[in-house]
PDB file of C-alpha atoms and ligand atoms in Angstrom:
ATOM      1  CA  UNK B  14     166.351 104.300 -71.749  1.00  0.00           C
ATOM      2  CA  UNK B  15     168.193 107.608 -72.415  1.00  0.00           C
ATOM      3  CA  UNK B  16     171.797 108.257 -70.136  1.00  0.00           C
ATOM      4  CA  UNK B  17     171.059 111.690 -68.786  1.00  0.00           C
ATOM      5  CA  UNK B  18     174.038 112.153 -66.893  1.00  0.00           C
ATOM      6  CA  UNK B  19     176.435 110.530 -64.593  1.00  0.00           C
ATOM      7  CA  UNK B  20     175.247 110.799 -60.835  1.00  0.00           C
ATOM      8  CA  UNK B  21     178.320 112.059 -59.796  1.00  0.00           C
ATOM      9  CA  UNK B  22     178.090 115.542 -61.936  1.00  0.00           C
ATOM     10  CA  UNK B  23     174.702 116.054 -60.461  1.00  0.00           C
ATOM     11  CA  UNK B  24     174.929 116.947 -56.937  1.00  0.00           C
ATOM     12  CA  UNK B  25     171.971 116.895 -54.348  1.00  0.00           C
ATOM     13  CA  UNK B  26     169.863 119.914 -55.110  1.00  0.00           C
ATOM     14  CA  UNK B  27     170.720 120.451 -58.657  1.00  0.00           C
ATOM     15  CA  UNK B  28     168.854 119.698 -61.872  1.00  0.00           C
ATOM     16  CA  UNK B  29     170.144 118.641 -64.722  1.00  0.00           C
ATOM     17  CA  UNK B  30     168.035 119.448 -68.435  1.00  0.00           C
ATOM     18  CA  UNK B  31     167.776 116.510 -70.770  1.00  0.00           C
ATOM     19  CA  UNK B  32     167.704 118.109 -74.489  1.00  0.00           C
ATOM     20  CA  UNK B  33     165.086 116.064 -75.794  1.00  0.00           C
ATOM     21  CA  UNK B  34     161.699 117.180 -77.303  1.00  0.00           C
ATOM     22  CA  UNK B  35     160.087 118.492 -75.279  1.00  0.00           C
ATOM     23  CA  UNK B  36     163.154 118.497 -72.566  1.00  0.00           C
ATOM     24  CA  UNK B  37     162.875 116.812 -69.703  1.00  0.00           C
ATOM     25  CA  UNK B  38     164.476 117.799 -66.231  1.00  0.00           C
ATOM     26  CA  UNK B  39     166.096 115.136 -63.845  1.00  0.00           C
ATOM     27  CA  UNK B  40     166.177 116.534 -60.656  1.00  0.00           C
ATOM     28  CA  UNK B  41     168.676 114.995 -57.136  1.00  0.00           C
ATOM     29  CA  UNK B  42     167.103 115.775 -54.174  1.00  0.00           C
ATOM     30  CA  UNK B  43     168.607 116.697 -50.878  1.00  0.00           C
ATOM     31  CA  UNK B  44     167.451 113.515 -49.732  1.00  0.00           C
ATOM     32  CA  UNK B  45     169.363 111.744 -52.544  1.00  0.00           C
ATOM     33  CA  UNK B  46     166.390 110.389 -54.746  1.00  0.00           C
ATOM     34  CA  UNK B  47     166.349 110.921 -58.610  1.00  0.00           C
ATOM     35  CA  UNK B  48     163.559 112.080 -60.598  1.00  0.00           C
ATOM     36  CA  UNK B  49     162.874 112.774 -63.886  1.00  0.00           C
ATOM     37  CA  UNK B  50     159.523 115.329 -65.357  1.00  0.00           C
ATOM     38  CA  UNK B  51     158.789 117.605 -68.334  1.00  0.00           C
ATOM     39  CA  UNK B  52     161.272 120.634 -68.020  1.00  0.00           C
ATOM     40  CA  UNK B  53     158.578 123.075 -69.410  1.00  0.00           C
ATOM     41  CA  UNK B  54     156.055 124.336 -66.896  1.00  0.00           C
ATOM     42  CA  UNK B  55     152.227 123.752 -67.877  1.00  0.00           C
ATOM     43  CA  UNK B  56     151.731 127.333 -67.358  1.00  0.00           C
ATOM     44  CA  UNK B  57     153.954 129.032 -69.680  1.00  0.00           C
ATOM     45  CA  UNK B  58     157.336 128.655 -71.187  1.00  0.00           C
ATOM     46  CA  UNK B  59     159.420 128.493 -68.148  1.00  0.00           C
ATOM     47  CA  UNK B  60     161.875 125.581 -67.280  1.00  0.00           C
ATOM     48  CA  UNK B  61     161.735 124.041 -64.571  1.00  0.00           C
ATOM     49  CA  UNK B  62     164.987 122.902 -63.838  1.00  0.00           C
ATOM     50  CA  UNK B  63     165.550 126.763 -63.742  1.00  0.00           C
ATOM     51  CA  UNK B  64     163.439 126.614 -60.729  1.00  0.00           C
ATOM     52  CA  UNK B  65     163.812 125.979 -56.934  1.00  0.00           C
ATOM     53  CA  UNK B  66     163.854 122.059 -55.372  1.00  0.00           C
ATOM     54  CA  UNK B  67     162.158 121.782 -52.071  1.00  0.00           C
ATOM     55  CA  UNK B  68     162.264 118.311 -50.885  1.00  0.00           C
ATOM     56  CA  UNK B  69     159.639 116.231 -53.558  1.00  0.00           C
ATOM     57  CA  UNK B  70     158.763 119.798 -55.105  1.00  0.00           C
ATOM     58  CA  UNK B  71     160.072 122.133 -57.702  1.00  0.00           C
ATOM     59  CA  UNK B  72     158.715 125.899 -57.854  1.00  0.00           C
ATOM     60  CA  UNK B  73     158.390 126.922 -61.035  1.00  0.00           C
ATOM     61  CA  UNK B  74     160.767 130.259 -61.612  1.00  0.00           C
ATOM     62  CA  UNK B  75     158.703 131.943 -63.816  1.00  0.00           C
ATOM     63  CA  UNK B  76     154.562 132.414 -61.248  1.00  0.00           C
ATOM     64  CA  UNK B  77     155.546 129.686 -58.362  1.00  0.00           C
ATOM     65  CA  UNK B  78     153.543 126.852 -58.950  1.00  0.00           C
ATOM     66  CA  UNK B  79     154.951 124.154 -57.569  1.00  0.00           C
ATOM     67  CA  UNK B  80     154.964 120.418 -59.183  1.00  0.00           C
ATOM     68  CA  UNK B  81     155.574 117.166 -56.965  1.00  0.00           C
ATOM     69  CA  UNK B  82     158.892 115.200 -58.910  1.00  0.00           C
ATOM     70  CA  UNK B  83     156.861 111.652 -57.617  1.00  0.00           C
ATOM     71  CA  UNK B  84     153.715 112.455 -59.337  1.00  0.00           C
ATOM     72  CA  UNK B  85     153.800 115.212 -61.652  1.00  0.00           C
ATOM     73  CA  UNK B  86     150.774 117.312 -59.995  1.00  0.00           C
ATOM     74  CA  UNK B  87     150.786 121.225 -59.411  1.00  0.00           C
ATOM     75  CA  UNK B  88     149.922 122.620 -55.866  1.00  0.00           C
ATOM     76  CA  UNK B  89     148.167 125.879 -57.397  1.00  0.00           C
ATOM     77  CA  UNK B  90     147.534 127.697 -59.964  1.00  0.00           C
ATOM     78  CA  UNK B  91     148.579 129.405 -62.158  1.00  0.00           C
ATOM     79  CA  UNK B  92     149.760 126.388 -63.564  1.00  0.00           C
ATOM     80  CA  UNK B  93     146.391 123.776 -63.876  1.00  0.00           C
ATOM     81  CA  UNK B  94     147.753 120.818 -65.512  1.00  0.00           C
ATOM     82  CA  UNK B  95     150.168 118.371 -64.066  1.00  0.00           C
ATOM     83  CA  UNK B  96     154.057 117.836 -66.138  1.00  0.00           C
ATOM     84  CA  UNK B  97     154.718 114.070 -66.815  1.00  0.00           C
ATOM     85  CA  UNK B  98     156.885 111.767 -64.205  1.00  0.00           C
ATOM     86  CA  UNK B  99     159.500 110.184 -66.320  1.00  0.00           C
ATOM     87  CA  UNK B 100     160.998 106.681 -65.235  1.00  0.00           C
ATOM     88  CA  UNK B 101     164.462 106.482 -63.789  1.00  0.00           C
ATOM     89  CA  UNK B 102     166.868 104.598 -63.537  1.00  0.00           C
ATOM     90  CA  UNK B 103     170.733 104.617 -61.960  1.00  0.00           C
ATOM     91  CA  UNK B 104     172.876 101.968 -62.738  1.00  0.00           C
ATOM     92  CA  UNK B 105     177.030 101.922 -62.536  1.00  0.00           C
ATOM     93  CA  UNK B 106     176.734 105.701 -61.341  1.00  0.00           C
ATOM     94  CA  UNK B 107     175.065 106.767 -64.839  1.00  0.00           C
ATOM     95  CA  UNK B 108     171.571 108.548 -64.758  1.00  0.00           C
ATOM     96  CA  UNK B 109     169.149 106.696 -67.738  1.00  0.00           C
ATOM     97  CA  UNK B 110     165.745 108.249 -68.064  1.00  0.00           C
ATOM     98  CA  UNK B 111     162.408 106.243 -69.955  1.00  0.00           C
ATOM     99  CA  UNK B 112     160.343 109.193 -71.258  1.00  0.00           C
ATOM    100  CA  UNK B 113     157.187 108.571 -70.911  1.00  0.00           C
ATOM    101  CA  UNK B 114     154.985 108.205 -73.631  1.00  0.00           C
ATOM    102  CA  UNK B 115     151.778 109.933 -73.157  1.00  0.00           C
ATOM    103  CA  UNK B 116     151.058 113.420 -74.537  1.00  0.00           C
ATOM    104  CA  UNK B 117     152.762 116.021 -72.957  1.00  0.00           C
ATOM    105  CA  UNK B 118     150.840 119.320 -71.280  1.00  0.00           C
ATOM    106  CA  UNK B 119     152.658 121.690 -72.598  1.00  0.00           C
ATOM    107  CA  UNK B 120     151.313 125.776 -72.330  1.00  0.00           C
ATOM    108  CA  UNK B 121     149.542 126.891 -75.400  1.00  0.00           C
ATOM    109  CA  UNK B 122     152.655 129.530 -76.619  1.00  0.00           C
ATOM    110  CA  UNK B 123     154.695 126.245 -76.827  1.00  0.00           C
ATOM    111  CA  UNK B 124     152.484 123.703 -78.365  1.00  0.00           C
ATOM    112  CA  UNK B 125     151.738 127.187 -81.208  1.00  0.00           C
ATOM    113  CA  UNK B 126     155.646 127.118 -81.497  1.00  0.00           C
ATOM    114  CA  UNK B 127     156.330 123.509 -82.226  1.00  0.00           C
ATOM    115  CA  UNK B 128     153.370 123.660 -84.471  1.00  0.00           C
ATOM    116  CA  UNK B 129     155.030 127.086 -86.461  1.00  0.00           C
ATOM    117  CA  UNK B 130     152.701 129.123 -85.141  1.00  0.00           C
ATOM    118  CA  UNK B 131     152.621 132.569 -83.457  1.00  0.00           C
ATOM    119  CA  UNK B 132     154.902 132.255 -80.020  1.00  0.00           C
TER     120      UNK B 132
HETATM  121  S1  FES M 216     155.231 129.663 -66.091  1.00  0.00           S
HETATM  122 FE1  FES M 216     155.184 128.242 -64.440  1.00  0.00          FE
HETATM  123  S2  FES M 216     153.623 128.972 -63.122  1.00  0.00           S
HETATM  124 FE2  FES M 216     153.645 130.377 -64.788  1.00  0.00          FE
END
């Protein structure tokens, strides 16, 4: 497990970005849950803790698809592909995130980048 952040220094509403690679967001909802999913939007290179928390649902800043923080899946397009749901964990009012392990859906233009390719 990875300590994000302490709870405290992330109030309801806010995201907080996790500078791993790829980044991961952690979101605290109005409702008080923590969640944790891939910062960059399947779309394009947008991040997602840039964007706007509704309830269970973050709207990408960047063409408004909207991903649910519970399961990772997009409402519409123009984002196609789900982000990944990272486990979470609070304990003694620190924020610890598991990243998950599977392979990430990253947009094309990033994957290109990472690979030292054309942006
Ligand atoms: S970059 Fe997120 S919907 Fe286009």
């Amino acid at each position: 497990m990875i300590p994000a952040c302490r709870l405290a220094d992330l109030p309801r509403g806010e995201a907080f970005r996790l500078d791993v690679d790829p980044p991961v967001s952690v979101f605290h909802t109005d409702d008080g849950e923590v969640f944790a999913i891939d910062d960059t939007c399947t779309h394009q290179d947008a991040s997602l803790a840039d964007g706007w928390l509704e309830g269970c649902e973050v709207e990408c800043p960047l063409h408004a698809s909207k991903f649910d923080l519970r399961t990772g899946v997009v409402d519409a397009p123009p984002a196609k592909l789900p982000v990944r749901t990272h486990g979470v964990l609070v304990e003694d009012g620190m924020i610890y995130v598991r990243v998950s392990t599977s392979t990430p859906n990253l947009p094309p233009c990033v994957t290109a980048r990472l690979a030292g390719g054309p942006a």
